[in-house]
Short mmCIF file of C-alpha atoms and ligand atoms in Angstrom, two decimals:
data_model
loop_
_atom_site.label_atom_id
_atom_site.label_comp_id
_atom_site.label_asym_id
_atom_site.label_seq_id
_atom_site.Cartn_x
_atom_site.Cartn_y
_atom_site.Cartn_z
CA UNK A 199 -88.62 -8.09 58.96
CA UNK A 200 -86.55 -6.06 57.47
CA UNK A 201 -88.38 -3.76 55.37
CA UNK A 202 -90.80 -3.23 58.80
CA UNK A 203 -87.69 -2.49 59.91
CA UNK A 204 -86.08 0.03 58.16
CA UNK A 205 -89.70 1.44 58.17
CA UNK A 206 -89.39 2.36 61.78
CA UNK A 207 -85.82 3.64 61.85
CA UNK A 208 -85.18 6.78 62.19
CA UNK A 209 -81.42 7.11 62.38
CA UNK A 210 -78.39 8.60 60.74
CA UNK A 211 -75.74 6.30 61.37
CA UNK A 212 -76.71 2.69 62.62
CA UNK A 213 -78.87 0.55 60.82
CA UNK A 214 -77.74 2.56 57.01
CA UNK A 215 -76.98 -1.21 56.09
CA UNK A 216 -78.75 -4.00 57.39
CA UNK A 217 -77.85 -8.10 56.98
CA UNK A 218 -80.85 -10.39 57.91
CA UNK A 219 -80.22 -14.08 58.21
CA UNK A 220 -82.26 -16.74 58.52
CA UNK A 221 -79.68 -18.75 60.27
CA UNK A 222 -76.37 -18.09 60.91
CA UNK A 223 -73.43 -19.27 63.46
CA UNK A 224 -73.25 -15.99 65.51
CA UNK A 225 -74.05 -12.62 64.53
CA UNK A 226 -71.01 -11.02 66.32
CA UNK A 227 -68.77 -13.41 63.63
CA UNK A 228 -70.43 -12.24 60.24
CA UNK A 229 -70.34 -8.67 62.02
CA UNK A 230 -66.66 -9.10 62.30
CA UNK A 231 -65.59 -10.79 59.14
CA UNK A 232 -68.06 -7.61 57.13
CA UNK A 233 -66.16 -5.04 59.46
CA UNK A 234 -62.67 -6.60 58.67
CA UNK A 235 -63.91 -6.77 54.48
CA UNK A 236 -64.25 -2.57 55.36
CA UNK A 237 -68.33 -2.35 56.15
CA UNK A 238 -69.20 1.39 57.60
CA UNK A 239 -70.01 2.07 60.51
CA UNK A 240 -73.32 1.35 61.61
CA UNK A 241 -73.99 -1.60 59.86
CA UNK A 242 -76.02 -4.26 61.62
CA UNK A 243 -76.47 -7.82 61.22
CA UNK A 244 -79.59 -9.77 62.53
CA UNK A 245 -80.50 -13.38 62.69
CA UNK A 246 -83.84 -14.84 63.65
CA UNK A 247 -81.72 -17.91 64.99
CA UNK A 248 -78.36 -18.60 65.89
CA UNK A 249 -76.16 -22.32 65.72
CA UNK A 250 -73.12 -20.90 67.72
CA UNK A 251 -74.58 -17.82 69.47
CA UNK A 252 -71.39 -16.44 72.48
CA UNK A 253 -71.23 -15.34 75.17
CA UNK A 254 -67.70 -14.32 77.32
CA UNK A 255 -65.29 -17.16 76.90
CA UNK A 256 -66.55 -18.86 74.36
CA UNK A 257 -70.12 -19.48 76.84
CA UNK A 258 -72.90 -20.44 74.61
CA UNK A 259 -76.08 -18.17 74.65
CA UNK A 260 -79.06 -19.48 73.52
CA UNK A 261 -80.69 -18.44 70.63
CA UNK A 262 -83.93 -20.76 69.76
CA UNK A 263 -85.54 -19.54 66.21
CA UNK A 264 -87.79 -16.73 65.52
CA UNK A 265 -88.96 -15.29 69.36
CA UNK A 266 -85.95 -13.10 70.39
CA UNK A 267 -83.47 -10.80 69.00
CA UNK A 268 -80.00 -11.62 67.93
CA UNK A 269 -78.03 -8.71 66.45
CA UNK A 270 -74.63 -6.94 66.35
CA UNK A 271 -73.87 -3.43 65.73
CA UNK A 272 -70.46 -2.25 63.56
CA UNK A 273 -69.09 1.14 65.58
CA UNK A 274 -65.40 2.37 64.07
CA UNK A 275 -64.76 5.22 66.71
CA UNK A 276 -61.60 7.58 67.02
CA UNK A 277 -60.62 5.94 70.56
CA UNK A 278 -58.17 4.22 72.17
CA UNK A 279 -58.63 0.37 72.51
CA UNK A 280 -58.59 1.18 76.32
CA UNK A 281 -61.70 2.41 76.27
CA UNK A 282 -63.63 0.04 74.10
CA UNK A 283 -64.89 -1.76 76.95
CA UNK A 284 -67.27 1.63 77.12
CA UNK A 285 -68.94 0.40 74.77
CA UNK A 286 -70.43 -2.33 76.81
CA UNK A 287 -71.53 -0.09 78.96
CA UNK A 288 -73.03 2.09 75.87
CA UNK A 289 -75.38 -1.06 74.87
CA UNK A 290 -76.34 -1.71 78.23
CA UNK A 291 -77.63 1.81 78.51
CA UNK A 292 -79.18 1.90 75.30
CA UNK A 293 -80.86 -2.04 76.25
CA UNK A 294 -81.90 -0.96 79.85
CA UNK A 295 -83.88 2.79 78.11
CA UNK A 296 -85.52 0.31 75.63
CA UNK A 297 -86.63 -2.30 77.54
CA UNK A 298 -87.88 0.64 80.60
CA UNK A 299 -89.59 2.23 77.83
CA UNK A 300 -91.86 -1.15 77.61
CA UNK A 301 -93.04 -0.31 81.20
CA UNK A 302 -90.41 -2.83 82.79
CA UNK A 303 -88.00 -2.23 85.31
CA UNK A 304 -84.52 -3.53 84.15
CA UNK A 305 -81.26 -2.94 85.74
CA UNK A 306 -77.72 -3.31 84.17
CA UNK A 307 -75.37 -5.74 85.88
CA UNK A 308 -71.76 -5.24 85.56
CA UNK A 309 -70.20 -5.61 83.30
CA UNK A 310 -72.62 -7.21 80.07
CA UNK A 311 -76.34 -8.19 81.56
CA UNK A 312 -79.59 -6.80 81.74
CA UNK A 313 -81.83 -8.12 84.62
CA UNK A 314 -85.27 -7.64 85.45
CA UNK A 315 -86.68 -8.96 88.70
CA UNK A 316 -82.94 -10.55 89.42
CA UNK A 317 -82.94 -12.76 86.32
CA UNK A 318 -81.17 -12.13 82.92
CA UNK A 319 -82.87 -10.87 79.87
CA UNK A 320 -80.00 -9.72 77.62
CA UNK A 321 -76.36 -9.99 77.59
CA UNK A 322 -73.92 -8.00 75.31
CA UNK A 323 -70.28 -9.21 73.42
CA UNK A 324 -68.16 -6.49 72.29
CA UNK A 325 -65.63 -7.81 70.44
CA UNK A 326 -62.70 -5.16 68.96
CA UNK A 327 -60.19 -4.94 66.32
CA UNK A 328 -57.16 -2.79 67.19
CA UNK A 329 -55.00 -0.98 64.98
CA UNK A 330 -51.38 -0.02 67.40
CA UNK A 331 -53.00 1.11 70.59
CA UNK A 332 -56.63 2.66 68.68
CA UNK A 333 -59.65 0.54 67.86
CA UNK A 334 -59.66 0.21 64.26
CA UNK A 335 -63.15 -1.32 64.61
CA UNK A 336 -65.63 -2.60 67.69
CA UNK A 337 -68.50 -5.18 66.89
CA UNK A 338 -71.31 -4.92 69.56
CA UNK A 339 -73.48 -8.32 69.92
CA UNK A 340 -76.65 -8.06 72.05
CA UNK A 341 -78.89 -11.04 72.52
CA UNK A 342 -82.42 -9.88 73.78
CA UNK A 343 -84.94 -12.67 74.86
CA UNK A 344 -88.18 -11.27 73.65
CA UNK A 345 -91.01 -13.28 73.46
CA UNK A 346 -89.70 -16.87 75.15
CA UNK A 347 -92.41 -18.46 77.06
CA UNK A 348 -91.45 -20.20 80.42
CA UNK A 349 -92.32 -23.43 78.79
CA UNK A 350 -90.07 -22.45 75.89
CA UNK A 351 -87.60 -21.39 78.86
CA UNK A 352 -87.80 -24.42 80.52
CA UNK A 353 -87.56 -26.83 77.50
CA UNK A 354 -84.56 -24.96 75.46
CA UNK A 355 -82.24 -24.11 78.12
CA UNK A 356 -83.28 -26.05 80.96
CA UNK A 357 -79.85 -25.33 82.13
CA UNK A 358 -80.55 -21.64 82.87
CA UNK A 359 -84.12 -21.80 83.21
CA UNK A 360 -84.13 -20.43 86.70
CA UNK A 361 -81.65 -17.34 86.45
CA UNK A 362 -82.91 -16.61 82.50
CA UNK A 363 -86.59 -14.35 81.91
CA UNK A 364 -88.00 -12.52 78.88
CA UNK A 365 -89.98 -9.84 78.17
CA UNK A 366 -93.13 -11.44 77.39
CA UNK A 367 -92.48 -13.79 80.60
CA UNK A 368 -92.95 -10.10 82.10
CA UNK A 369 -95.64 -8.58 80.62
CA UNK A 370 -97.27 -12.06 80.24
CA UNK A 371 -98.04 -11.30 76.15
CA UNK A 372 -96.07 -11.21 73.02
CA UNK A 373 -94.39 -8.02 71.73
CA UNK A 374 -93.41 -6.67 68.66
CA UNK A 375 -89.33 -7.84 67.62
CA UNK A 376 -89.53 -5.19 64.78
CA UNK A 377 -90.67 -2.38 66.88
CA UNK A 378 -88.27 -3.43 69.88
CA UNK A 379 -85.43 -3.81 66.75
CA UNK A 380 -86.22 -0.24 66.09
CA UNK A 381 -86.35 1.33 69.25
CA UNK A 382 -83.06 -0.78 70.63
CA UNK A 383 -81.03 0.57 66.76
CA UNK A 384 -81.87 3.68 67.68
CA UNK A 385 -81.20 4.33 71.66
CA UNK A 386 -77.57 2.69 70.50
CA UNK A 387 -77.00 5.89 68.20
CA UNK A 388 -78.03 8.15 70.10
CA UNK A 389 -75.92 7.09 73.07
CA UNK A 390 -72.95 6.83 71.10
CA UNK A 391 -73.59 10.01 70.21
CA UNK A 392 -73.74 10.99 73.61
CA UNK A 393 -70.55 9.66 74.35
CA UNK A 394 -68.87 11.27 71.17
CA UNK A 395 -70.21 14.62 72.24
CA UNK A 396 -69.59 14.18 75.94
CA UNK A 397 -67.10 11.65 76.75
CA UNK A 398 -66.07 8.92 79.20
CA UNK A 399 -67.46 10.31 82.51
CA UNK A 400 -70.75 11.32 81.43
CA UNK A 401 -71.79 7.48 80.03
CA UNK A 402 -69.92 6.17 83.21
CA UNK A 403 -72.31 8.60 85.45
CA UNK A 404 -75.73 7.59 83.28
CA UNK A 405 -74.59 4.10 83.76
CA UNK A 406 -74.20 4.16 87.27
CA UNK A 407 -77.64 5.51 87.24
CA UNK A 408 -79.22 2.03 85.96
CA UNK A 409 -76.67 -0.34 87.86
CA UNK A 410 -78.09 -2.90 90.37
CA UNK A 411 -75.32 -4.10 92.71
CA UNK A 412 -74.29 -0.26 93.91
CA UNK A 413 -72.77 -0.73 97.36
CA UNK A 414 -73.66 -4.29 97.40
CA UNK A 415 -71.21 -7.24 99.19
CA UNK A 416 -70.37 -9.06 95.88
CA UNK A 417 -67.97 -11.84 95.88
CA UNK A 418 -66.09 -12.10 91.51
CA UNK A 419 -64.46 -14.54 89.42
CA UNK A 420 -61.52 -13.27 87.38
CA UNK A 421 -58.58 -14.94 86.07
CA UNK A 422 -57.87 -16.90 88.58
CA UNK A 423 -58.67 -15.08 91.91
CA UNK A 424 -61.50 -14.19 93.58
CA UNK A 425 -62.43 -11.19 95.38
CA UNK A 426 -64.66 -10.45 97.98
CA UNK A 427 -66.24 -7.09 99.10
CA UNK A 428 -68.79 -3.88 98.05
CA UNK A 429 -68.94 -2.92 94.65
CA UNK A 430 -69.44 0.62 95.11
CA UNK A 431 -67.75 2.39 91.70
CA UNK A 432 -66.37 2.05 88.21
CA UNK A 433 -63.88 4.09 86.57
CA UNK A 434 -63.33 6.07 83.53
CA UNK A 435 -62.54 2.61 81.19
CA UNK A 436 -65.28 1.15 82.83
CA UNK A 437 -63.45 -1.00 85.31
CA UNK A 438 -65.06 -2.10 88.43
CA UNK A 439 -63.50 -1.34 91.78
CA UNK A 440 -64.16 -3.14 94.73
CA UNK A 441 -63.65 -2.56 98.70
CA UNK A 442 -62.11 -5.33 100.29
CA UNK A 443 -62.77 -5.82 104.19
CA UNK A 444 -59.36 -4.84 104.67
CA UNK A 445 -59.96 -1.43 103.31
CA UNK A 446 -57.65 -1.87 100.30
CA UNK A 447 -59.59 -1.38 96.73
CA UNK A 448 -59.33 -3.78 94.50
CA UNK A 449 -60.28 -3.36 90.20
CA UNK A 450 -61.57 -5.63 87.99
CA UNK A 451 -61.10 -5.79 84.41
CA UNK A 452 -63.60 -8.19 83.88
CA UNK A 453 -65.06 -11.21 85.28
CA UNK A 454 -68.56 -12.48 86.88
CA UNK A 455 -70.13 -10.94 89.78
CA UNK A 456 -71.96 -12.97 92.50
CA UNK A 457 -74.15 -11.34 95.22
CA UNK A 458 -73.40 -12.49 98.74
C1 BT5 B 780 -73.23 -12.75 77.51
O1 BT5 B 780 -72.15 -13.51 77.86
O2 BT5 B 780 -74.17 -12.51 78.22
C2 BT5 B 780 -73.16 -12.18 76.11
C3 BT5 B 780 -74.27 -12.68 75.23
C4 BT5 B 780 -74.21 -12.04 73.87
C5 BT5 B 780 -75.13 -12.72 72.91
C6 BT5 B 780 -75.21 -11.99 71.60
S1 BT5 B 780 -76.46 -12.62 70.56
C7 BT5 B 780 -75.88 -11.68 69.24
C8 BT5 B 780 -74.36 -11.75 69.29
N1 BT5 B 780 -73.89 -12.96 68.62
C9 BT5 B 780 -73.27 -13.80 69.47
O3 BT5 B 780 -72.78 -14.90 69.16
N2 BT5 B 780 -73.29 -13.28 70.70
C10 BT5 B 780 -73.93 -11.98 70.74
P1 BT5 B 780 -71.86 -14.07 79.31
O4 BT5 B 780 -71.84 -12.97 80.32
O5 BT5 B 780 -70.63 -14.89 79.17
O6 BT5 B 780 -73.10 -14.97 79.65
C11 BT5 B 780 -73.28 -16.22 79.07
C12 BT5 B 780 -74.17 -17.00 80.03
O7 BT5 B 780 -75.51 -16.51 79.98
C13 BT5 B 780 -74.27 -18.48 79.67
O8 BT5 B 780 -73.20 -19.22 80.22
C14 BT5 B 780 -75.62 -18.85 80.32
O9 BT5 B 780 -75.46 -19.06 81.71
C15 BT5 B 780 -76.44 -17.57 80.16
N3 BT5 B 780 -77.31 -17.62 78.96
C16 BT5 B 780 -77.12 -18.24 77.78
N4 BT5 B 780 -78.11 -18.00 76.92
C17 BT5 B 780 -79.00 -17.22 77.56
C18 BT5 B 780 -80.23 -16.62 77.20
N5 BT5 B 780 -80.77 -16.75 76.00
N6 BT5 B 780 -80.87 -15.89 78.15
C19 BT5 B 780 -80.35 -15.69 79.39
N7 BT5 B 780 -79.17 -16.23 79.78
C20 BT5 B 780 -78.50 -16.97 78.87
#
């Protein structure tokens, strides 16, 4: 793959230096143990399966061998590790224009999924070193199911079977990882390059653009509360704020979001 790959790629920054496993425990950890050993910027590690793929919290996310796309992204921007969480919403961006440009309609689900049709296709980890109060270094993981059959579906991760889909579940035939690879490595760049140029608000604003629960009644886990009302903003770290019943507004750093 990766000769096709670095073929297709025609970018400045990401993808200068690329790691292919076979197998590994989780992308986002050899991402993060290269970044710490001083790897540039832009240098991306993919694995056609993964032992100990993460999500949030130490979740597991499946990664069965060879059908979808595992990979993490090195970024080492001049901001403060406040706003590193933007680069969640940076990925899911970049995910939602590549997946859209396959003819699908996906829509980005605060704060880390991609769904199509209400189920989940992708999911992002950013994970960030911090030097004093500025990211020293941010390692995006994205894990994209590609071309997972329902039977594969239903056999690997019976557990999430029913809220999990893939692309070629969608367009009912198999697609092209390398192409996919390419197009994904390269709508990252240029929306990081977007964001250097033009800052916070304007990813916040494109975001908003491709976000699902807008104005919906959504009930989230965090920490150890719960809160109930419409989602109906985010805010310049990319927090989400909700409106209680009682008026008052409420924001979330992070958490899981439920639609009541
Ligand atoms: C995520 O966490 O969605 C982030 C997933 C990031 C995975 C990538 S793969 C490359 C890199 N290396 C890693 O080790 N990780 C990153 P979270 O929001 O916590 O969602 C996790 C939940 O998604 C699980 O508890 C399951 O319910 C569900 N899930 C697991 N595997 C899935 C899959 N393949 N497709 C859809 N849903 C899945």
């Amino acid at each position: 793959m990766i000769n096709s790959l670095k073929k297709l790629l025609k970018t400045e920054i990401l993808g200068k230096s690329i790691h292919f496993y076979d197998e590994v425990g989780s992308t986002n950890d050899i991402a993060f143990e290269l970044a710490r050993q001083g790897s540039p910027e832009g240098t991306v590690v993919i694995a056609d399966c993964q032992t100990e793929g993460r999500g949030r919290l130490q979740r597991k996310w499946i990664s069965p061998r060879g059908i979808n796309l595992y990979i993490s992204v090195i970024f080492r921007p001049f901001v403060k590790s406040s706003d590193g969480q933007l680069f969640t919403l940076i990925a899911s961006i970049a995910l939602s224009e590549t997946i859209n440009a396959l003819g699908l309609e996906s829509k980005i689900k605060w704060p880390n999924d991609l769904l199509i049709k209400g189920k989940k296709v992708a999911g992002i980890l950013t994970e960030m070193q911090s030097m004093e109060d500025m990211v020293d270094f941010l390692v995006v993981g994205i894990g994209l199911n590609l071309n997972m059959s329902r039977e594969m579906m239903q056999m690997e991760m019976a557990v999430i079977a029913e809220t999990a889909t893939s692309v070629k579940e969608l367009l009912c035939r198999d697609v092209d990882t390398t192409e996919i690879t390419a197009n994904l490595i390269f709508n990252l760049e240029k929306w990081y390059q977007e964001f250097n140029n033009k800052g916070n608000n304007y990813i916040i604003n494109e975001w908003k653009k491709r976000w699902g629960d807008f104005g919906r009644r959504v009930h989230v886990d965090f920490d150890d509360s719960v809160v109930e009302g419409v989602a109906f903003d985010i805010n310049d770290k990319g927090f989400l704020l909700i409106k209680k019943d009682d008026g008052t507004i409420k924001r979330v750093i992070s958490g899981d979001v439920k639609l009541i």
